[in-house]
Short mmCIF file of C-alpha atoms and ligand atoms in Angstrom, two decimals:
data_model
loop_
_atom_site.label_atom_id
_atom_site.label_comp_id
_atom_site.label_asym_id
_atom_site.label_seq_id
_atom_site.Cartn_x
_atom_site.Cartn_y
_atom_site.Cartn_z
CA UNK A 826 11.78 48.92 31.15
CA UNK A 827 9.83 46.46 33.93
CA UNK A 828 8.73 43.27 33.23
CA UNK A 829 5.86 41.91 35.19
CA UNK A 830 3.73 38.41 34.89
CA UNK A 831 0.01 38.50 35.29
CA UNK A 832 -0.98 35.00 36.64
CA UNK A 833 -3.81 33.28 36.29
CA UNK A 834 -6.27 32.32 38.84
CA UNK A 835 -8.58 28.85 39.37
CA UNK A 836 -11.56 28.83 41.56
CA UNK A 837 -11.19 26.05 44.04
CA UNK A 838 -14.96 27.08 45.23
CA UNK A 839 -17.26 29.65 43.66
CA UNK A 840 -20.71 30.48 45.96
CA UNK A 841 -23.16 33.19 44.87
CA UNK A 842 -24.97 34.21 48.15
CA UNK A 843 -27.55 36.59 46.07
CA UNK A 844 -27.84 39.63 43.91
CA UNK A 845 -27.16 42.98 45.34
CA UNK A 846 -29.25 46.41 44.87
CA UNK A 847 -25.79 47.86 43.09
CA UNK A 848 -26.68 45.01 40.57
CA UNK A 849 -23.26 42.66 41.42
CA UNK A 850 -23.87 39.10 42.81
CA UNK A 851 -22.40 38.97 46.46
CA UNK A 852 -20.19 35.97 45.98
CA UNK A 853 -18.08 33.98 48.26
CA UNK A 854 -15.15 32.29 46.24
CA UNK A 855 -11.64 30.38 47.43
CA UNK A 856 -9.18 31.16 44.64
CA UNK A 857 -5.84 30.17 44.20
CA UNK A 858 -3.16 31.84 41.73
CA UNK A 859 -1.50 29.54 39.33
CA UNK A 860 1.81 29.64 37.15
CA UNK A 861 0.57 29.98 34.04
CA UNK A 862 1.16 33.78 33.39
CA UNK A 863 0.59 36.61 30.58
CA UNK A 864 3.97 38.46 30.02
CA UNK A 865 4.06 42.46 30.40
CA UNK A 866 6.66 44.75 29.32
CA UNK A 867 5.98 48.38 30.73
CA UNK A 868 8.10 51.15 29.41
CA UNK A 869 8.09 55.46 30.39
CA UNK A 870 6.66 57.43 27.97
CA UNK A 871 5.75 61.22 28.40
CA UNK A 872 1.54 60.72 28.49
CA UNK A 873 -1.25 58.26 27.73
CA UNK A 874 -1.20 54.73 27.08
CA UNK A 875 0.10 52.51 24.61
CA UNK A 876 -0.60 48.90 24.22
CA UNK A 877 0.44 46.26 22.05
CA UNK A 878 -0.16 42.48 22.14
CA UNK A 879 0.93 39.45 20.63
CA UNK A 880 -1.51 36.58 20.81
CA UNK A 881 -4.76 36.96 22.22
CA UNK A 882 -6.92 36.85 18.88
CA UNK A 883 -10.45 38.71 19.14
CA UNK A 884 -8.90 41.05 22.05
CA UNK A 885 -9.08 44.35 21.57
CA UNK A 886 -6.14 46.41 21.79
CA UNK A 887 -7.43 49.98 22.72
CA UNK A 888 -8.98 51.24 25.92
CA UNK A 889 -11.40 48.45 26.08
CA UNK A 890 -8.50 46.27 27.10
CA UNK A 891 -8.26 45.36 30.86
CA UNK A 892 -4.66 46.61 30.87
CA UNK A 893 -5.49 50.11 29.09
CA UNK A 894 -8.23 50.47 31.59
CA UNK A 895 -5.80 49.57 34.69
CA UNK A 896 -3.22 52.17 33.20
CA UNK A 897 -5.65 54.82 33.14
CA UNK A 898 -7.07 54.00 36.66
CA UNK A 899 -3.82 54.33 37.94
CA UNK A 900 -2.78 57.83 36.19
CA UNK A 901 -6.19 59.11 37.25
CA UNK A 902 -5.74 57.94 41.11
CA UNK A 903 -2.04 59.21 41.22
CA UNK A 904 -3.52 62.29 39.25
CA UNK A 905 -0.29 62.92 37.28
CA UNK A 906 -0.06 61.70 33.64
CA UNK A 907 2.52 58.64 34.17
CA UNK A 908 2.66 57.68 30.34
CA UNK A 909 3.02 53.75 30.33
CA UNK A 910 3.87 52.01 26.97
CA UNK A 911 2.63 48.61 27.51
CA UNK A 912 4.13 45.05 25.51
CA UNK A 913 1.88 42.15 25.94
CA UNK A 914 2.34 38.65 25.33
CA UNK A 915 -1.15 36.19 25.84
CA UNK A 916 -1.08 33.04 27.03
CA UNK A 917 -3.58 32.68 29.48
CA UNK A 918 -6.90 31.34 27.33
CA UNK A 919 -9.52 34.43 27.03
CA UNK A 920 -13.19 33.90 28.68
CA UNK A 921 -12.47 30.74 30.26
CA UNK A 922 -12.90 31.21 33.96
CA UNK A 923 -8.95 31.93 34.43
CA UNK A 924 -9.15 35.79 34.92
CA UNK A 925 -6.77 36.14 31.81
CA UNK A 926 -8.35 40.17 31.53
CA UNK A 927 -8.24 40.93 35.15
CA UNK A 928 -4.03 39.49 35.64
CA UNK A 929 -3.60 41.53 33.03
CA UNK A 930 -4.94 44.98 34.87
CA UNK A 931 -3.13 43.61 38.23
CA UNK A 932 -0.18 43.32 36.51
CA UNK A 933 -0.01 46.43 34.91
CA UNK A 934 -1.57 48.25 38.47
CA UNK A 935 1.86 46.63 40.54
CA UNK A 936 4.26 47.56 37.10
CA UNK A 937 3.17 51.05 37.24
CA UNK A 938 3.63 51.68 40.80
CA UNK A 939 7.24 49.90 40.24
CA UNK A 940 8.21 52.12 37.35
CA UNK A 941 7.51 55.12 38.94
CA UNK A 942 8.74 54.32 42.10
CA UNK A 943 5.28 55.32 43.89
CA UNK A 944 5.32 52.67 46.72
CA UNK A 945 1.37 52.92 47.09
CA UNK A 946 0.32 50.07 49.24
CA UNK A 947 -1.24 46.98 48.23
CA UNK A 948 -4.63 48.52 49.57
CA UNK A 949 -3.88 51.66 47.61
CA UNK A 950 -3.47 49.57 44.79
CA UNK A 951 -6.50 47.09 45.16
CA UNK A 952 -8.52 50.10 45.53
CA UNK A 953 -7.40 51.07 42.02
CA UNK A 954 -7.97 47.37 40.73
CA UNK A 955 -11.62 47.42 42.51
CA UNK A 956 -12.84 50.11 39.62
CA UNK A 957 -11.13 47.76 36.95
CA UNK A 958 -12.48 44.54 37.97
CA UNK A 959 -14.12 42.60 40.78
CA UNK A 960 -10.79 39.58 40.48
CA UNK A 961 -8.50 42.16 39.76
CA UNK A 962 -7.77 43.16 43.69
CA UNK A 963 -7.44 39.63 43.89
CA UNK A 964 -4.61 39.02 40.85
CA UNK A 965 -2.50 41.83 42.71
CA UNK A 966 -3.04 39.96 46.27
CA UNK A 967 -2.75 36.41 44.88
CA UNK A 968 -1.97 33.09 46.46
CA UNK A 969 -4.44 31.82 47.87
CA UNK A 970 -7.56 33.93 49.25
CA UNK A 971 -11.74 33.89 50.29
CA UNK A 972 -13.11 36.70 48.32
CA UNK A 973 -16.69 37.96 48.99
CA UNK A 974 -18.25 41.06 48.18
CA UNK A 975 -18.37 41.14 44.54
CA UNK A 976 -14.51 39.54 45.16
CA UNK A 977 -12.92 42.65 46.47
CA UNK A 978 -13.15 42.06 49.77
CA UNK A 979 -9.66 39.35 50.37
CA UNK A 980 -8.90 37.44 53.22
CA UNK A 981 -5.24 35.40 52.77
CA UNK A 982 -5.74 32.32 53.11
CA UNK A 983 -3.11 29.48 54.39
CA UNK A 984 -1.17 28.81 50.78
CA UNK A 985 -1.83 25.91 48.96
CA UNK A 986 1.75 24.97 47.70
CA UNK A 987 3.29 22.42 44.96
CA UNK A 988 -0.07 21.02 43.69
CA UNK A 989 0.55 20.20 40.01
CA UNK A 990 -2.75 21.65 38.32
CA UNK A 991 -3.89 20.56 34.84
CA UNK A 992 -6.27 22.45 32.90
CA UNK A 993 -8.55 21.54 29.98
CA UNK A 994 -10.08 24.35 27.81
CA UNK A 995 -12.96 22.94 25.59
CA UNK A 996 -14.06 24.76 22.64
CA UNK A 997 -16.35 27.38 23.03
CA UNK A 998 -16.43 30.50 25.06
CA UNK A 999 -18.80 31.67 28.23
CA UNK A 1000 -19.22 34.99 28.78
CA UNK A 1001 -19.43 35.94 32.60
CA UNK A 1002 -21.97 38.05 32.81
CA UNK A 1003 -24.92 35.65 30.71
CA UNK A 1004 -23.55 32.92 33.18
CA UNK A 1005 -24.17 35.04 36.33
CA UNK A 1006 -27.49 36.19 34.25
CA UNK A 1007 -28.54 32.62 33.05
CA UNK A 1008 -27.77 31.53 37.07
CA UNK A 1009 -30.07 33.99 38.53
CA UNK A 1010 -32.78 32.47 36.51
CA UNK A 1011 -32.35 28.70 38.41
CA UNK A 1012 -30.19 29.25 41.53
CA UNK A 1013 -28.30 26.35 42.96
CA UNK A 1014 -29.69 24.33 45.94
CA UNK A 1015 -26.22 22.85 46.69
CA UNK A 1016 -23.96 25.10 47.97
CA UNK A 1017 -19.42 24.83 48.54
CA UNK A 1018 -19.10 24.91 52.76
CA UNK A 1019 -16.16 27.66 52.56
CA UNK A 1020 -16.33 27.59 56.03
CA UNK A 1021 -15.50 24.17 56.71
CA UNK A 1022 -13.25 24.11 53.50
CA UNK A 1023 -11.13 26.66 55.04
CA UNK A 1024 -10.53 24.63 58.39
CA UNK A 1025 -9.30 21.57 56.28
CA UNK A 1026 -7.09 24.04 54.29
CA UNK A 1027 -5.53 25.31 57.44
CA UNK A 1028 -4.89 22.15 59.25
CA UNK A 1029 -3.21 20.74 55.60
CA UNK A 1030 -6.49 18.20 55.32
CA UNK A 1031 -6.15 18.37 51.16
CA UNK A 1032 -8.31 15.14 51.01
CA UNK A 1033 -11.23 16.44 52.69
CA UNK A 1034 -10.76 19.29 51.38
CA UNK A 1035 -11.25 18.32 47.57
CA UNK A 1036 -14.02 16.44 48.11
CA UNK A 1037 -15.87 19.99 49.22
CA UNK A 1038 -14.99 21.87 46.57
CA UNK A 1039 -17.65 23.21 43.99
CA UNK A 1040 -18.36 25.65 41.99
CA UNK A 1041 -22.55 26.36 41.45
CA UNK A 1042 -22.00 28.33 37.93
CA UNK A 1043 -21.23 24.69 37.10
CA UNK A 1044 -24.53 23.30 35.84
CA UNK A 1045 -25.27 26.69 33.91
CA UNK A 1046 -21.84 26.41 32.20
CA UNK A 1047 -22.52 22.72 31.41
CA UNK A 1048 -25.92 23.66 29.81
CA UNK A 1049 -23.84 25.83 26.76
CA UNK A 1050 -20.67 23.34 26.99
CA UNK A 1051 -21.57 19.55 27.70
CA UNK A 1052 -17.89 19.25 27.44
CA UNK A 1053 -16.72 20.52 30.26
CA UNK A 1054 -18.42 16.99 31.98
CA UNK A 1055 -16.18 15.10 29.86
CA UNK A 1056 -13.18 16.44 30.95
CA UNK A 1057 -13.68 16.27 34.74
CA UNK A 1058 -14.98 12.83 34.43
CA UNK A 1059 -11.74 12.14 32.49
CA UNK A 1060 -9.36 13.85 34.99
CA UNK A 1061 -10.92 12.04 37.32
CA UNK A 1062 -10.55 8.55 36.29
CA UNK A 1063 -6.80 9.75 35.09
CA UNK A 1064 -5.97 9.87 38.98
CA UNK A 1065 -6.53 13.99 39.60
CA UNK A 1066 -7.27 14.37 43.32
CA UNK A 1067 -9.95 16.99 42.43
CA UNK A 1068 -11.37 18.27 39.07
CA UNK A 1069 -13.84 21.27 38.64
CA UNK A 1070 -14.42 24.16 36.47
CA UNK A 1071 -13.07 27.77 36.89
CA UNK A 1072 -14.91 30.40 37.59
CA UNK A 1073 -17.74 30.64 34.43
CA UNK A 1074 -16.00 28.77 32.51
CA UNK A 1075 -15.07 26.68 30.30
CA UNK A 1076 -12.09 26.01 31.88
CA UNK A 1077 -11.53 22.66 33.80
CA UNK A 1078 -9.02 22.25 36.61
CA UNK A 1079 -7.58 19.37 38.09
CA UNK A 1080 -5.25 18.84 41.19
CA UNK A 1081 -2.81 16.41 41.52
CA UNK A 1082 0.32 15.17 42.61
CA UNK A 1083 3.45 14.98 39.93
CA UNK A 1084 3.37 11.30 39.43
CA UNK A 1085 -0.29 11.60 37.46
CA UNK A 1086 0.11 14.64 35.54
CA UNK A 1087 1.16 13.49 32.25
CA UNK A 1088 -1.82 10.64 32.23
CA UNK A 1089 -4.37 13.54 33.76
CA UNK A 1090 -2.86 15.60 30.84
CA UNK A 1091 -2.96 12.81 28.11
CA UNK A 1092 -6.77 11.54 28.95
CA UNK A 1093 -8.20 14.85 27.37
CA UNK A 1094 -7.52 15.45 23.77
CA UNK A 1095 -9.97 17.46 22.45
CA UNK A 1096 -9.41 20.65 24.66
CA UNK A 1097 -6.33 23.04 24.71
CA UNK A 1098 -4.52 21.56 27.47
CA UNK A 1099 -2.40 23.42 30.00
CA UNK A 1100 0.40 22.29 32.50
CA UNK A 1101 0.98 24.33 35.89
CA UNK A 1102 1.01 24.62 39.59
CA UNK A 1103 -0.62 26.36 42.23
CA UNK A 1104 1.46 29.39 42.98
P1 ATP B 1167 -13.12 35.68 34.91
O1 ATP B 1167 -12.58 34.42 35.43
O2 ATP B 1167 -12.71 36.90 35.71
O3 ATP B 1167 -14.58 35.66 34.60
P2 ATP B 1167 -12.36 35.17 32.20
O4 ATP B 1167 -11.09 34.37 32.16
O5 ATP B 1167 -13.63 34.40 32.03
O6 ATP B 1167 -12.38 35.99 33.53
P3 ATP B 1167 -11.09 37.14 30.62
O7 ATP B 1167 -10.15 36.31 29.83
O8 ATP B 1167 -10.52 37.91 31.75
O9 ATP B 1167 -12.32 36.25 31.11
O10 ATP B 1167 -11.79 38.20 29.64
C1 ATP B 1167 -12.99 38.07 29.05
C2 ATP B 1167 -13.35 39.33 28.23
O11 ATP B 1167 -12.53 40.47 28.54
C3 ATP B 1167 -13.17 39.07 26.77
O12 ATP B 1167 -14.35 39.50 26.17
C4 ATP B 1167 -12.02 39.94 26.34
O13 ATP B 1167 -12.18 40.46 25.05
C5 ATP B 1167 -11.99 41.05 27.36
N1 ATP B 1167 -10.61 41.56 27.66
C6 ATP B 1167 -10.26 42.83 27.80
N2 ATP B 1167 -8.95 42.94 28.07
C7 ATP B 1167 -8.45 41.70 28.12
C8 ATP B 1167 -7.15 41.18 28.36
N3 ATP B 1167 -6.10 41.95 28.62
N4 ATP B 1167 -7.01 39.83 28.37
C9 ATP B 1167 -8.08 39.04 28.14
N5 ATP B 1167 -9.32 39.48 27.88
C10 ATP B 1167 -9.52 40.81 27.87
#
Protein backbone atom coordinates (compact mmCIF):
# COMPACT_ATOMS: atom_id res chain seq x y z
CA UNK A 1 0.00 0.00 0.00
CA UNK A 2 1.36 3.86 -0.91
CA UNK A 3 0.00 6.73 0.44
CA UNK A 4 0.28 9.90 -1.52
CA UNK A 5 -1.22 13.68 -0.88
CA UNK A 6 -2.61 15.59 -3.77
CA UNK A 7 -2.14 19.33 -2.86
CA UNK A 8 -3.89 22.02 -3.78
CA UNK A 9 -2.88 24.85 -5.87
CA UNK A 10 -3.74 28.96 -5.67
CA UNK A 11 -3.22 31.19 -8.56
CA UNK A 12 -1.06 34.05 -7.50
CA UNK A 13 -1.71 35.50 -11.25
CA UNK A 14 -4.00 34.08 -13.91
CA UNK A 15 -3.55 35.90 -17.71
CA UNK A 16 -5.48 34.60 -20.72
CA UNK A 17 -3.39 35.76 -23.78
CA UNK A 18 -6.27 34.46 -26.35
CA UNK A 19 -8.10 31.47 -27.63
CA UNK A 20 -6.29 28.91 -29.62
CA UNK A 21 -7.46 27.06 -33.02
CA UNK A 22 -7.29 23.58 -30.76
CA UNK A 23 -10.12 25.48 -28.84
CA UNK A 24 -7.92 25.93 -25.25
CA UNK A 25 -7.23 29.54 -24.06
CA UNK A 26 -3.34 30.11 -24.16
CA UNK A 27 -2.92 31.25 -20.61
CA UNK A 28 -0.06 32.54 -18.67
CA UNK A 29 -0.56 31.76 -14.84
CA UNK A 30 2.01 31.93 -11.57
CA UNK A 31 0.77 29.16 -9.29
CA UNK A 32 1.89 28.13 -6.12
CA UNK A 33 1.10 24.63 -4.32
CA UNK A 34 -0.39 24.86 -0.92
CA UNK A 35 -0.73 22.40 2.18
CA UNK A 36 -4.03 21.72 2.13
CA UNK A 37 -4.07 18.17 0.53
CA UNK A 38 -6.61 15.26 -0.61
CA UNK A 39 -5.39 11.90 0.94
CA UNK A 40 -4.74 8.78 -1.50
CA UNK A 41 -4.30 5.30 -0.61
CA UNK A 42 -3.14 3.19 -3.75
CA UNK A 43 -3.12 -0.52 -3.41
CA UNK A 44 -1.97 -3.64 -6.31
CA UNK A 45 -4.64 -5.30 -7.70
CA UNK A 46 -4.43 -7.74 -10.76
CA UNK A 47 -6.37 -5.20 -13.55
CA UNK A 48 -8.52 -2.09 -13.85
CA UNK A 49 -9.30 0.50 -11.49
CA UNK A 50 -11.01 0.81 -8.38
CA UNK A 51 -11.94 3.92 -6.60
CA UNK A 52 -13.54 4.80 -3.53
CA UNK A 53 -13.99 8.15 -1.75
CA UNK A 54 -15.01 9.54 1.37
CA UNK A 55 -16.20 13.11 1.25
CA UNK A 56 -16.47 14.90 -1.82
CA UNK A 57 -20.42 14.96 -2.18
CA UNK A 58 -21.74 15.33 -5.94
CA UNK A 59 -18.29 13.64 -7.21
CA UNK A 60 -18.57 10.92 -9.14
CA UNK A 61 -16.85 7.88 -8.31
CA UNK A 62 -16.40 5.97 -11.69
CA UNK A 63 -14.24 6.80 -14.66
CA UNK A 64 -15.42 10.30 -14.81
CA UNK A 65 -13.30 10.93 -11.77
CA UNK A 66 -9.95 12.78 -12.34
CA UNK A 67 -8.15 9.98 -10.47
CA UNK A 68 -9.87 7.01 -12.55
CA UNK A 69 -8.95 8.91 -15.61
CA UNK A 70 -5.13 9.44 -14.37
CA UNK A 71 -5.05 5.57 -13.54
CA UNK A 72 -6.07 4.64 -16.86
CA UNK A 73 -3.70 7.17 -18.61
CA UNK A 74 -1.02 5.71 -16.89
CA UNK A 75 -1.83 1.81 -17.61
CA UNK A 76 -2.42 2.84 -21.22
CA UNK A 77 1.11 4.83 -21.52
CA UNK A 78 3.04 2.00 -19.63
CA UNK A 79 0.81 -0.38 -21.86
CA UNK A 80 0.65 -3.15 -19.21
CA UNK A 81 -2.53 -3.49 -17.07
CA UNK A 82 -1.05 -2.15 -13.55
CA UNK A 83 -4.42 -2.73 -11.56
CA UNK A 84 -4.53 0.24 -8.96
CA UNK A 85 -7.19 0.10 -6.16
CA UNK A 86 -7.54 3.62 -5.22
CA UNK A 87 -8.83 5.06 -1.31
CA UNK A 88 -9.71 8.65 -1.37
CA UNK A 89 -10.27 11.02 1.25
CA UNK A 90 -11.63 14.91 0.01
CA UNK A 91 -10.76 17.78 1.53
CA UNK A 92 -9.82 20.13 -0.91
CA UNK A 93 -13.36 22.16 -1.79
CA UNK A 94 -14.65 20.90 -5.43
CA UNK A 95 -14.97 23.70 -8.35
CA UNK A 96 -13.45 26.39 -6.48
CA UNK A 97 -10.37 27.45 -8.35
CA UNK A 98 -8.04 25.05 -6.07
CA UNK A 99 -7.44 22.22 -8.68
CA UNK A 100 -9.04 19.72 -6.10
CA UNK A 101 -9.75 17.20 -9.54
CA UNK A 102 -6.47 17.73 -11.16
CA UNK A 103 -4.15 16.94 -7.41
CA UNK A 104 -6.10 14.23 -7.42
CA UNK A 105 -4.88 12.75 -11.08
CA UNK A 106 -1.17 14.04 -10.10
CA UNK A 107 -1.30 12.23 -7.19
CA UNK A 108 -2.42 9.14 -8.38
CA UNK A 109 0.09 9.63 -11.81
CA UNK A 110 3.42 9.89 -9.07
CA UNK A 111 1.59 6.81 -6.70
CA UNK A 112 1.44 4.62 -9.62
CA UNK A 113 4.83 5.05 -10.88
CA UNK A 114 5.92 4.48 -7.00
CA UNK A 115 3.98 1.27 -6.63
CA UNK A 116 5.26 -0.25 -9.47
CA UNK A 117 8.56 0.81 -9.18
CA UNK A 118 8.57 2.33 -12.91
CA UNK A 119 10.90 5.36 -12.28
CA UNK A 120 9.37 7.26 -15.42
CA UNK A 121 10.58 10.78 -15.22
CA UNK A 122 8.74 13.70 -14.18
CA UNK A 123 8.43 14.60 -18.01
CA UNK A 124 7.27 11.07 -18.67
CA UNK A 125 4.85 11.61 -16.15
CA UNK A 126 3.57 15.23 -17.01
CA UNK A 127 3.15 13.95 -20.39
CA UNK A 128 0.66 11.46 -18.95
CA UNK A 129 -1.00 14.28 -16.72
CA UNK A 130 -1.15 16.66 -20.01
CA UNK A 131 -4.09 14.15 -21.50
CA UNK A 132 -5.78 14.30 -17.94
CA UNK A 133 -5.74 17.89 -17.36
CA UNK A 134 -4.18 21.19 -18.36
CA UNK A 135 -3.08 21.84 -14.04
CA UNK A 136 -2.45 18.40 -13.67
CA UNK A 137 1.42 18.53 -15.08
CA UNK A 138 1.51 21.25 -12.81
CA UNK A 139 0.13 19.32 -9.35
CA UNK A 140 2.95 16.63 -10.13
CA UNK A 141 5.70 19.57 -10.63
CA UNK A 142 4.37 21.81 -7.83
CA UNK A 143 5.90 24.60 -5.83
CA UNK A 144 5.89 27.32 -7.35
CA UNK A 145 5.77 27.65 -11.34
CA UNK A 146 4.71 30.11 -14.71
CA UNK A 147 2.53 27.90 -16.70
CA UNK A 148 1.51 28.90 -20.28
CA UNK A 149 0.27 26.93 -22.98
CA UNK A 150 -2.98 25.73 -21.87
CA UNK A 151 -0.71 25.29 -18.33
CA UNK A 152 1.39 22.43 -19.47
CA UNK A 153 4.15 24.11 -20.42
CA UNK A 154 6.14 24.73 -16.48
CA UNK A 155 8.87 26.81 -15.77
CA UNK A 156 10.07 26.47 -11.74
CA UNK A 157 9.92 29.29 -10.39
CA UNK A 158 12.09 30.67 -7.23
CA UNK A 159 9.79 29.06 -4.18
CA UNK A 160 7.67 31.11 -2.30
CA UNK A 161 8.20 29.65 1.28
CA UNK A 162 6.34 30.02 4.86
CA UNK A 163 3.54 32.40 3.70
CA UNK A 164 0.54 31.53 5.90
CA UNK A 165 -2.40 31.46 3.22
CA UNK A 166 -6.07 31.76 4.24
CA UNK A 167 -8.77 30.79 2.05
CA UNK A 168 -12.48 31.69 1.94
CA UNK A 169 -14.91 29.50 -0.10
CA UNK A 170 -18.32 31.34 -0.59
CA UNK A 171 -21.30 29.46 -1.47
CA UNK A 172 -21.87 28.63 -4.82
CA UNK A 173 -19.91 26.85 -7.43
CA UNK A 174 -18.16 28.14 -10.94
CA UNK A 175 -17.65 25.87 -13.41
CA UNK A 176 -14.32 26.48 -15.44
CA UNK A 177 -15.19 26.13 -18.61
CA UNK A 178 -18.59 28.84 -18.60
CA UNK A 179 -15.96 31.15 -16.83
CA UNK A 180 -13.35 30.80 -19.63
CA UNK A 181 -16.66 30.85 -22.00
CA UNK A 182 -18.45 33.84 -20.23
CA UNK A 183 -14.63 35.66 -20.41
CA UNK A 184 -14.26 35.32 -24.04
CA UNK A 185 -17.42 37.22 -24.41
CA UNK A 186 -15.81 40.65 -22.51
CA UNK A 187 -12.01 40.16 -22.34
CA UNK A 188 -10.05 42.01 -19.73
CA UNK A 189 -8.22 45.30 -20.56
CA UNK A 190 -6.02 45.01 -17.42
CA UNK A 191 -3.68 42.50 -17.55
CA UNK A 192 -1.06 40.63 -14.29
CA UNK A 193 2.81 41.79 -15.56
CA UNK A 194 4.20 38.06 -14.99
CA UNK A 195 7.17 39.34 -16.27
CA UNK A 196 7.93 41.89 -13.86
CA UNK A 197 6.16 39.76 -11.09
CA UNK A 198 8.69 37.16 -11.59
CA UNK A 199 11.78 39.59 -11.10
CA UNK A 200 10.29 40.73 -7.67
CA UNK A 201 9.75 36.99 -6.84
CA UNK A 202 13.35 36.23 -7.54
CA UNK A 203 15.03 39.05 -5.83
CA UNK A 204 12.52 38.12 -2.52
CA UNK A 205 10.55 41.71 -3.28
CA UNK A 206 7.07 40.02 -1.71
CA UNK A 207 5.70 43.65 -1.31
CA UNK A 208 5.89 44.61 -4.78
CA UNK A 209 5.15 41.67 -5.68
CA UNK A 210 1.50 41.43 -4.15
CA UNK A 211 0.54 44.50 -5.22
CA UNK A 212 0.89 42.96 -9.07
CA UNK A 213 -0.91 40.13 -8.63
CA UNK A 214 -4.33 39.54 -10.48
CA UNK A 215 -6.26 37.28 -11.77
CA UNK A 216 -8.66 38.63 -15.04
CA UNK A 217 -11.37 35.61 -14.60
CA UNK A 218 -11.98 37.87 -11.59
CA UNK A 219 -14.74 40.22 -12.72
CA UNK A 220 -16.55 37.24 -14.62
CA UNK A 221 -16.46 35.18 -11.37
CA UNK A 222 -17.73 38.21 -9.39
CA UNK A 223 -20.67 38.63 -11.88
CA UNK A 224 -22.22 34.85 -10.61
CA UNK A 225 -20.70 35.33 -6.90
CA UNK A 226 -20.75 39.05 -5.55
CA UNK A 227 -19.27 37.36 -2.61
CA UNK A 228 -16.15 36.69 -3.49
CA UNK A 229 -15.68 40.93 -3.21
CA UNK A 230 -16.61 40.63 0.27
CA UNK A 231 -14.15 38.42 1.28
CA UNK A 232 -11.06 40.06 -0.29
CA UNK A 233 -12.19 43.36 0.93
CA UNK A 234 -12.41 41.65 4.36
CA UNK A 235 -8.97 39.91 4.21
CA UNK A 236 -7.78 42.91 3.35
CA UNK A 237 -8.74 45.18 6.05
CA UNK A 238 -7.95 41.95 8.47
CA UNK A 239 -4.13 42.72 7.66
CA UNK A 240 -3.57 39.91 4.59
CA UNK A 241 -0.63 41.20 2.56
CA UNK A 242 -2.49 40.16 -0.65
CA UNK A 243 -6.04 38.72 -1.29
CA UNK A 244 -7.37 37.42 -4.72
CA UNK A 245 -9.36 34.68 -6.12
CA UNK A 246 -8.11 31.25 -7.43
CA UNK A 247 -8.18 30.30 -10.57
CA UNK A 248 -12.27 30.48 -11.69
CA UNK A 249 -13.27 30.47 -8.65
CA UNK A 250 -14.92 30.96 -5.97
CA UNK A 251 -12.17 30.52 -3.94
CA UNK A 252 -10.44 33.56 -2.21
CA UNK A 253 -6.82 33.55 -1.10
CA UNK A 254 -5.03 35.63 1.15
CA UNK A 255 -1.24 35.91 2.09
CA UNK A 256 0.03 36.74 5.20
CA UNK A 257 2.38 36.53 7.84
CA UNK A 258 1.49 34.23 11.14
CA UNK A 259 0.76 37.06 13.44
CA UNK A 260 -2.67 38.00 11.28
CA UNK A 261 -3.97 34.72 10.42
CA UNK A 262 -6.44 34.04 13.00
CA UNK A 263 -8.06 37.80 12.54
CA UNK A 264 -7.72 37.26 8.44
CA UNK A 265 -9.44 33.90 9.31
CA UNK A 266 -12.08 35.28 11.84
CA UNK A 267 -13.22 38.47 9.54
CA UNK A 268 -15.06 36.02 7.07
CA UNK A 269 -17.86 34.01 8.45
CA UNK A 270 -20.04 33.19 5.92
CA UNK A 271 -17.61 31.09 3.68
CA UNK A 272 -15.96 27.65 4.47
CA UNK A 273 -12.78 28.84 5.71
CA UNK A 274 -9.43 27.13 5.27
CA UNK A 275 -5.98 27.45 7.12
CA UNK A 276 -2.59 26.65 5.16
CA UNK A 277 0.69 27.63 3.74
CA UNK A 278 2.36 27.92 0.62
CA UNK A 279 4.21 24.69 0.07
P1 LIG B 1 -9.33 24.29 -11.49
O1 LIG B 1 -8.71 25.20 -10.53
O2 LIG B 1 -8.36 23.38 -12.20
O3 LIG B 1 -10.29 24.94 -12.43
P2 LIG B 1 -11.39 23.43 -9.71
O4 LIG B 1 -10.89 23.42 -8.29
O5 LIG B 1 -12.20 24.62 -10.11
O6 LIG B 1 -10.18 23.22 -10.67
P3 LIG B 1 -12.05 20.69 -9.42
O7 LIG B 1 -12.36 20.63 -7.96
O8 LIG B 1 -10.74 20.16 -9.85
O9 LIG B 1 -12.26 22.19 -9.95
O10 LIG B 1 -13.17 19.88 -10.22
C1 LIG B 1 -14.26 20.38 -10.81
C2 LIG B 1 -15.06 19.28 -11.54
O11 LIG B 1 -14.33 18.06 -11.73
C3 LIG B 1 -16.29 18.92 -10.75
O12 LIG B 1 -17.34 18.96 -11.66
C4 LIG B 1 -16.06 17.50 -10.29
O13 LIG B 1 -17.24 16.74 -10.27
C5 LIG B 1 -15.07 16.94 -11.28
N1 LIG B 1 -14.13 15.94 -10.69
C6 LIG B 1 -13.75 14.79 -11.23
N2 LIG B 1 -12.89 14.14 -10.44
C7 LIG B 1 -12.69 14.90 -9.36
C8 LIG B 1 -11.91 14.74 -8.18
N3 LIG B 1 -11.13 13.68 -7.96
N4 LIG B 1 -11.93 15.76 -7.29
C9 LIG B 1 -12.69 16.85 -7.51
N5 LIG B 1 -13.47 17.03 -8.58
C10 LIG B 1 -13.48 16.07 -9.52
Amino acid sequence: MLRELARAKINLTLDIKGLRADGYHEVSMIMQTIELADELELKKISSGVELSMSGGENIPTDERNLAWQAALAFQKFCGKSLGVSISLTKRIPSAAGLAGGSADAAAVIRGMNLLYELNLTEDELCTIGEGVGSDVPFCIVGGTCLAEGRGERLTRLKPIKNFSVVLAKPRGEISTAWAYKTYDKSPATIHPPNETIIEQLSCGNYDAAFKNFSNVLEGVALKKIPAIADCKRKFLNAGAKVALMSGSGSTVFALTDELHVKQIAASVTDAQIFITRTF
